[in-house]
Coordinates of C-alpha atoms in Angstrom, one line a residue:
Chain A
M1 CA 13.0 -34.8 26.0
A2 CA 13.2 -32.2 23.3
T3 CA 16.9 -33.2 22.6
W4 CA 15.9 -36.8 22.4
L5 CA 13.1 -36.0 19.9
L6 CA 15.5 -33.9 17.9
F7 CA 18.0 -36.8 17.8
L8 CA 15.3 -39.2 16.7
V9 CA 14.2 -36.8 13.8
I10 CA 17.8 -36.4 12.7
K11 CA 18.5 -40.1 12.8
K12 CA 15.3 -40.9 10.8
R13 CA 16.2 -38.2 8.2
F14 CA 19.7 -39.6 8.0
F15 CA 18.5 -43.1 7.4
L16 CA 15.8 -42.0 5.0
K17 CA 18.5 -40.1 3.0
M18 CA 20.8 -43.1 3.0
N19 CA 18.0 -45.4 1.9
T20 CA 17.0 -43.0 -0.8
R21 CA 20.5 -42.8 -2.1
D22 CA 21.0 -46.5 -1.8
D23 CA 17.7 -47.1 -3.7
I24 CA 18.7 -44.7 -6.5
Y25 CA 22.1 -46.2 -7.1
M26 CA 21.1 -49.8 -6.6
R27 CA 18.4 -49.2 -9.2
M28 CA 21.1 -48.1 -11.6
A29 CA 23.2 -51.2 -10.8
L30 CA 20.0 -53.3 -11.5
E31 CA 19.7 -51.5 -14.9
E32 CA 23.3 -52.6 -15.6
A33 CA 22.4 -56.2 -14.6
H34 CA 19.4 -56.1 -17.0
E35 CA 21.8 -55.0 -19.8
A36 CA 24.0 -58.0 -19.0
F37 CA 20.9 -60.3 -19.1
L38 CA 20.0 -59.0 -22.5
N39 CA 23.6 -59.7 -23.7
D40 CA 23.5 -63.3 -22.4
E41 CA 25.9 -62.5 -19.6
V42 CA 25.4 -63.5 -15.9
P43 CA 23.2 -60.6 -14.8
V44 CA 25.3 -58.6 -12.4
G45 CA 25.6 -54.8 -12.4
A46 CA 27.8 -52.3 -10.5
V47 CA 27.9 -48.6 -10.0
V48 CA 30.6 -46.5 -8.3
V49 CA 29.5 -43.2 -6.6
C50 CA 31.8 -40.5 -5.3
G51 CA 30.0 -37.7 -3.4
D52 CA 26.8 -37.3 -5.4
R53 CA 28.4 -38.2 -8.7
V54 CA 28.2 -41.6 -10.5
I55 CA 31.7 -42.1 -11.8
A56 CA 31.4 -45.6 -13.2
R57 CA 28.7 -48.0 -14.4
A58 CA 29.5 -51.5 -15.5
H59 CA 28.1 -55.0 -16.0
N60 CA 29.4 -58.5 -16.3
L61 CA 31.2 -59.1 -19.6
T62 CA 33.0 -62.4 -19.1
R63 CA 31.5 -64.1 -22.1
T64 CA 31.7 -61.1 -24.4
L65 CA 35.4 -60.5 -23.7
H66 CA 36.3 -64.2 -23.1
D67 CA 37.7 -63.0 -19.9
I68 CA 36.7 -64.6 -16.6
T69 CA 38.0 -61.6 -14.7
A70 CA 35.6 -59.2 -16.4
H71 CA 33.2 -59.1 -13.5
A72 CA 31.0 -56.0 -13.1
E73 CA 32.9 -54.9 -10.0
M74 CA 36.4 -55.2 -11.6
Q75 CA 35.4 -53.1 -14.5
A76 CA 33.6 -50.6 -12.3
I77 CA 36.8 -50.2 -10.1
T78 CA 39.0 -49.9 -13.2
A79 CA 36.7 -47.3 -14.8
A80 CA 36.4 -45.3 -11.5
S81 CA 40.2 -45.3 -11.0
D82 CA 40.6 -44.2 -14.6
F83 CA 38.1 -41.4 -14.1
L84 CA 39.7 -40.1 -10.9
G85 CA 43.3 -40.8 -12.1
A86 CA 43.9 -42.5 -8.7
Q87 CA 44.5 -46.0 -7.5
Y88 CA 42.5 -45.6 -4.3
L89 CA 38.7 -45.1 -4.0
K90 CA 38.7 -44.1 -0.4
D91 CA 35.7 -41.7 -0.8
C92 CA 33.7 -43.9 -3.1
T93 CA 30.7 -46.3 -2.6
L94 CA 30.4 -49.3 -4.8
Y95 CA 26.9 -50.7 -5.5
V96 CA 26.6 -54.2 -6.9
T97 CA 23.6 -56.5 -7.4
L98 CA 25.4 -59.6 -6.1
E99 CA 27.7 -60.1 -3.2
P100 CA 31.3 -59.9 -4.5
C101 CA 33.4 -63.0 -5.0
L102 CA 36.9 -63.3 -3.4
M103 CA 38.5 -61.8 -6.5
C104 CA 36.3 -58.7 -6.5
A105 CA 36.4 -58.3 -2.7
G106 CA 40.2 -58.6 -2.9
A107 CA 40.2 -55.8 -5.5
M108 CA 38.0 -53.7 -3.2
A109 CA 40.4 -54.2 -0.4
W110 CA 43.3 -52.9 -2.5
A111 CA 41.2 -49.9 -3.7
Q112 CA 40.2 -49.2 0.0
I113 CA 36.6 -48.7 -1.1
H114 CA 34.8 -46.5 1.5
T115 CA 31.5 -48.3 1.4
L116 CA 30.2 -51.5 -0.3
V117 CA 26.5 -51.9 -0.8
Y118 CA 25.3 -55.2 -2.3
A119 CA 21.8 -56.5 -3.1
V120 CA 21.7 -60.3 -2.7
R121 CA 24.1 -62.7 -0.9
D122 CA 26.0 -65.2 -3.0
T123 CA 25.9 -68.3 -0.9
K124 CA 28.3 -70.3 -3.2
R125 CA 31.0 -67.8 -4.1
G126 CA 30.5 -64.7 -1.9
Y127 CA 33.5 -63.4 0.0
S128 CA 31.6 -63.5 3.3
L129 CA 31.9 -67.3 3.3
I130 CA 35.3 -66.6 4.8
S131 CA 34.1 -65.1 8.1
H132 CA 37.2 -65.0 10.3
Y133 CA 39.6 -63.3 8.0
P134 CA 39.3 -59.6 7.0
I135 CA 38.9 -59.8 3.2
L136 CA 37.8 -56.2 2.8
H137 CA 39.7 -53.2 4.1
P138 CA 39.1 -52.7 7.8
R139 CA 37.6 -49.2 7.2
T140 CA 35.2 -50.4 4.5
Q141 CA 31.5 -50.1 5.6
I142 CA 29.1 -52.7 4.3
R143 CA 25.3 -52.6 3.7
H144 CA 23.3 -55.2 1.9
G145 CA 19.8 -56.4 1.1
I146 CA 18.6 -53.4 -1.0
F147 CA 16.6 -54.8 -3.9
A148 CA 17.7 -58.3 -3.0
D149 CA 14.6 -59.9 -4.5
E150 CA 14.9 -58.1 -7.8
A151 CA 18.6 -59.0 -8.1
S152 CA 17.9 -62.6 -7.2
R153 CA 14.9 -63.0 -9.6
L154 CA 17.1 -61.8 -12.5
L155 CA 19.8 -64.3 -11.6
V156 CA 17.3 -67.2 -11.2
S157 CA 15.7 -66.3 -14.6
F158 CA 19.1 -66.3 -16.3
F159 CA 20.1 -69.7 -15.0
E160 CA 16.7 -71.2 -15.6
K161 CA 17.0 -70.0 -19.3
K162 CA 20.4 -71.7 -19.5
R163 CA 19.2 -75.1 -18.3
Chain B
M1 CA 65.4 -104.5 -9.3
A2 CA 65.7 -103.5 -13.0
T3 CA 62.2 -102.2 -13.0
W4 CA 62.9 -100.2 -9.8
L5 CA 66.0 -98.7 -11.3
L6 CA 64.1 -97.8 -14.5
F7 CA 61.4 -96.2 -12.4
L8 CA 64.1 -94.1 -10.6
V9 CA 65.6 -93.0 -13.9
I10 CA 62.3 -92.0 -15.3
K11 CA 61.3 -90.1 -12.1
K12 CA 64.6 -88.2 -12.1
R13 CA 64.3 -87.3 -15.7
F14 CA 60.7 -86.1 -15.2
F15 CA 61.7 -83.9 -12.3
L16 CA 64.8 -82.6 -14.2
K17 CA 62.5 -81.7 -17.1
M18 CA 60.0 -80.0 -14.8
N19 CA 62.7 -78.1 -13.1
T20 CA 64.3 -77.0 -16.4
R21 CA 60.9 -75.8 -17.6
D22 CA 60.2 -74.0 -14.3
D23 CA 63.6 -72.4 -14.5
I24 CA 63.1 -71.1 -18.0
Y25 CA 59.7 -69.7 -17.5
M26 CA 60.4 -68.3 -14.0
R27 CA 63.4 -66.5 -15.5
M28 CA 61.0 -64.9 -18.0
A29 CA 58.7 -63.8 -15.2
L30 CA 61.8 -62.3 -13.5
E31 CA 62.6 -60.4 -16.6
E32 CA 59.1 -59.0 -16.5
A33 CA 59.6 -58.1 -12.8
H34 CA 62.8 -56.2 -13.8
E35 CA 60.9 -54.3 -16.4
A36 CA 58.4 -53.3 -13.7
F37 CA 61.3 -52.2 -11.4
L38 CA 62.7 -50.0 -14.2
N39 CA 59.3 -48.4 -14.6
D40 CA 59.0 -47.6 -10.9
E41 CA 56.3 -50.3 -10.4
V42 CA 56.3 -52.9 -7.6
P43 CA 58.6 -55.5 -9.3
V44 CA 56.3 -58.5 -10.0
G45 CA 56.2 -60.4 -13.3
A46 CA 54.1 -63.2 -14.6
V47 CA 54.1 -65.6 -17.6
V48 CA 51.4 -68.0 -18.9
V49 CA 52.5 -71.1 -20.6
C50 CA 50.2 -73.5 -22.5
G51 CA 51.9 -76.7 -23.7
D52 CA 55.4 -75.4 -24.8
R53 CA 54.1 -72.0 -25.8
V54 CA 54.3 -68.8 -23.9
I55 CA 51.0 -67.2 -24.5
A56 CA 51.2 -64.2 -22.2
R57 CA 53.9 -62.1 -20.4
A58 CA 53.0 -59.2 -18.1
H59 CA 54.2 -57.1 -15.2
N60 CA 52.7 -55.0 -12.5
L61 CA 51.2 -51.7 -14.0
T62 CA 49.2 -50.3 -11.1
R63 CA 50.9 -46.9 -10.9
T64 CA 51.2 -46.5 -14.7
L65 CA 47.5 -47.2 -15.3
H66 CA 46.3 -45.7 -12.0
D67 CA 44.5 -49.0 -11.5
I68 CA 45.1 -51.0 -8.3
T69 CA 43.8 -54.2 -10.1
A70 CA 46.5 -54.1 -12.7
H71 CA 48.6 -56.8 -11.0
A72 CA 50.9 -58.9 -13.2
E73 CA 48.8 -62.0 -12.8
M74 CA 45.5 -60.2 -13.7
Q75 CA 46.9 -58.9 -16.9
A76 CA 48.6 -62.2 -17.7
I77 CA 45.2 -64.0 -17.3
T78 CA 43.4 -61.5 -19.4
A79 CA 46.0 -61.6 -22.1
A80 CA 46.1 -65.4 -22.1
S81 CA 42.3 -65.6 -22.3
D82 CA 42.3 -63.1 -25.2
F83 CA 45.0 -65.2 -27.0
L84 CA 43.0 -68.4 -26.6
G85 CA 39.6 -66.8 -27.1
A86 CA 38.5 -68.8 -24.0
Q87 CA 37.5 -67.9 -20.4
Y88 CA 39.2 -71.0 -18.9
L89 CA 42.9 -71.8 -18.7
K90 CA 42.6 -75.4 -17.7
D91 CA 45.7 -76.5 -19.6
C92 CA 47.9 -73.5 -18.7
T93 CA 50.6 -72.9 -16.1
L94 CA 51.0 -69.5 -14.6
Y95 CA 54.5 -68.4 -13.4
V96 CA 54.7 -65.4 -11.1
T97 CA 57.5 -64.0 -9.0
L98 CA 55.5 -63.3 -5.9
E99 CA 52.8 -65.4 -4.2
P100 CA 49.4 -64.2 -5.6
C101 CA 47.2 -62.0 -3.4
L102 CA 43.5 -63.0 -2.7
M103 CA 42.3 -61.0 -5.8
C104 CA 44.7 -62.8 -8.1
A105 CA 44.2 -66.2 -6.5
G106 CA 40.4 -65.6 -6.9
A107 CA 40.9 -64.9 -10.6
M108 CA 43.0 -68.1 -11.0
A109 CA 40.2 -70.0 -9.3
W110 CA 37.7 -68.7 -11.8
A111 CA 40.1 -69.4 -14.7
Q112 CA 40.7 -72.9 -13.4
I113 CA 44.5 -72.6 -14.0
H114 CA 46.1 -76.0 -14.3
T115 CA 49.3 -75.2 -12.4
L116 CA 50.5 -72.2 -10.4
V117 CA 54.2 -71.7 -9.9
Y118 CA 55.4 -68.8 -7.7
A119 CA 58.8 -67.8 -6.6
V120 CA 58.6 -66.1 -3.2
R121 CA 55.9 -66.2 -0.5
D122 CA 54.1 -63.0 0.4
T123 CA 53.8 -63.2 4.1
K124 CA 51.6 -60.1 4.3
R125 CA 49.1 -60.4 1.4
G126 CA 49.6 -63.9 0.0
Y127 CA 46.5 -66.1 -0.5
S128 CA 47.9 -68.9 1.5
L129 CA 47.4 -66.9 4.7
I130 CA 43.9 -68.3 4.5
S131 CA 44.8 -72.0 5.0
H132 CA 41.5 -73.7 5.8
Y133 CA 39.5 -72.5 2.8
P134 CA 40.1 -73.6 -0.8
I135 CA 40.9 -70.3 -2.5
L136 CA 42.3 -71.9 -5.7
H137 CA 40.5 -74.4 -7.9
P138 CA 40.7 -77.9 -6.3
R139 CA 42.5 -79.3 -9.4
T140 CA 45.1 -76.6 -9.5
Q141 CA 48.7 -77.8 -8.8
I142 CA 51.1 -75.6 -6.9
R143 CA 54.9 -75.3 -6.9
H144 CA 56.9 -72.6 -5.3
G145 CA 60.4 -71.5 -4.3
I146 CA 62.0 -71.3 -7.8
F147 CA 64.2 -68.3 -7.9
A148 CA 62.8 -67.1 -4.6
D149 CA 66.0 -65.3 -3.6
E150 CA 66.2 -63.4 -6.9
A151 CA 62.5 -62.4 -6.7
S152 CA 62.8 -61.4 -3.1
R153 CA 66.0 -59.3 -3.7
L154 CA 64.3 -57.3 -6.4
L155 CA 61.3 -56.5 -4.1
V156 CA 63.6 -55.5 -1.2
S157 CA 65.6 -53.2 -3.5
F158 CA 62.4 -51.6 -4.7
F159 CA 61.0 -50.9 -1.2
E160 CA 64.4 -49.7 0.1
K161 CA 64.6 -47.3 -2.8
K162 CA 61.1 -46.0 -1.9
R163 CA 62.0 -45.3 1.8

């Protein structure tokens, strides 16, 4: 009984810790998305964390750079790789406010990202629309739904403004 | 009968013209792949053509830049977009020596590339492994098989050298 209680306490602490970390870093990704919004870019933000260190922050810059590949995730992966001087991000977690598209998920597969955390699902262009093919690396862990409402509200505001 | 003959002549000339163009630009893409080979990079090259103008040439730079997203196609798309000052490449043809992966095909879908021409199929990471989902833009035309042997030989030589 005591062992069982101890297990429950550890499990709760572990999840609390994970949630707190996810909250902190997804909040940063949302700040990046806000920055994109202010610059008239589709408001998506991303953060790469390695251990307890934020090694890259980025937001969507497709209009600013006239480059459709300049999604937040692509730039975050490039910046993180540059920081580490390594092609693979096997010990890193990528936080992003919108579910990655196929291009970005493909990049994450190549980078062998350890964990992907995204806020809101992209029901039109999200990589999970392809359900029976392993788009991400088989070892990549996935969590989603953190700050989904906030991320979604920002996107809805942006596209309403554009109409 | 005369109309039918005229049709056949025009059809033959059209295809001859297409083949000649494809040969010229795929040869350039192969030159880029050779350049990658000499720099100890996976030998893949890409060229973007708009009208009769080559607006971007690139080769794989993943090792040199420590960036797993630095595939030939990604750089060619970014360079072409920069040249045109536009996010979309609706009138452009992209030539590449190896079938694009999911990341690169996803980028081409966003860029709405008019035509994709690739040399050799990638049976392990090629986008066409996903057959029942439209990875590329629905309007994108596809041709392949031009200089497939040359492109393949270069890749085989590279990986044999690495063993």
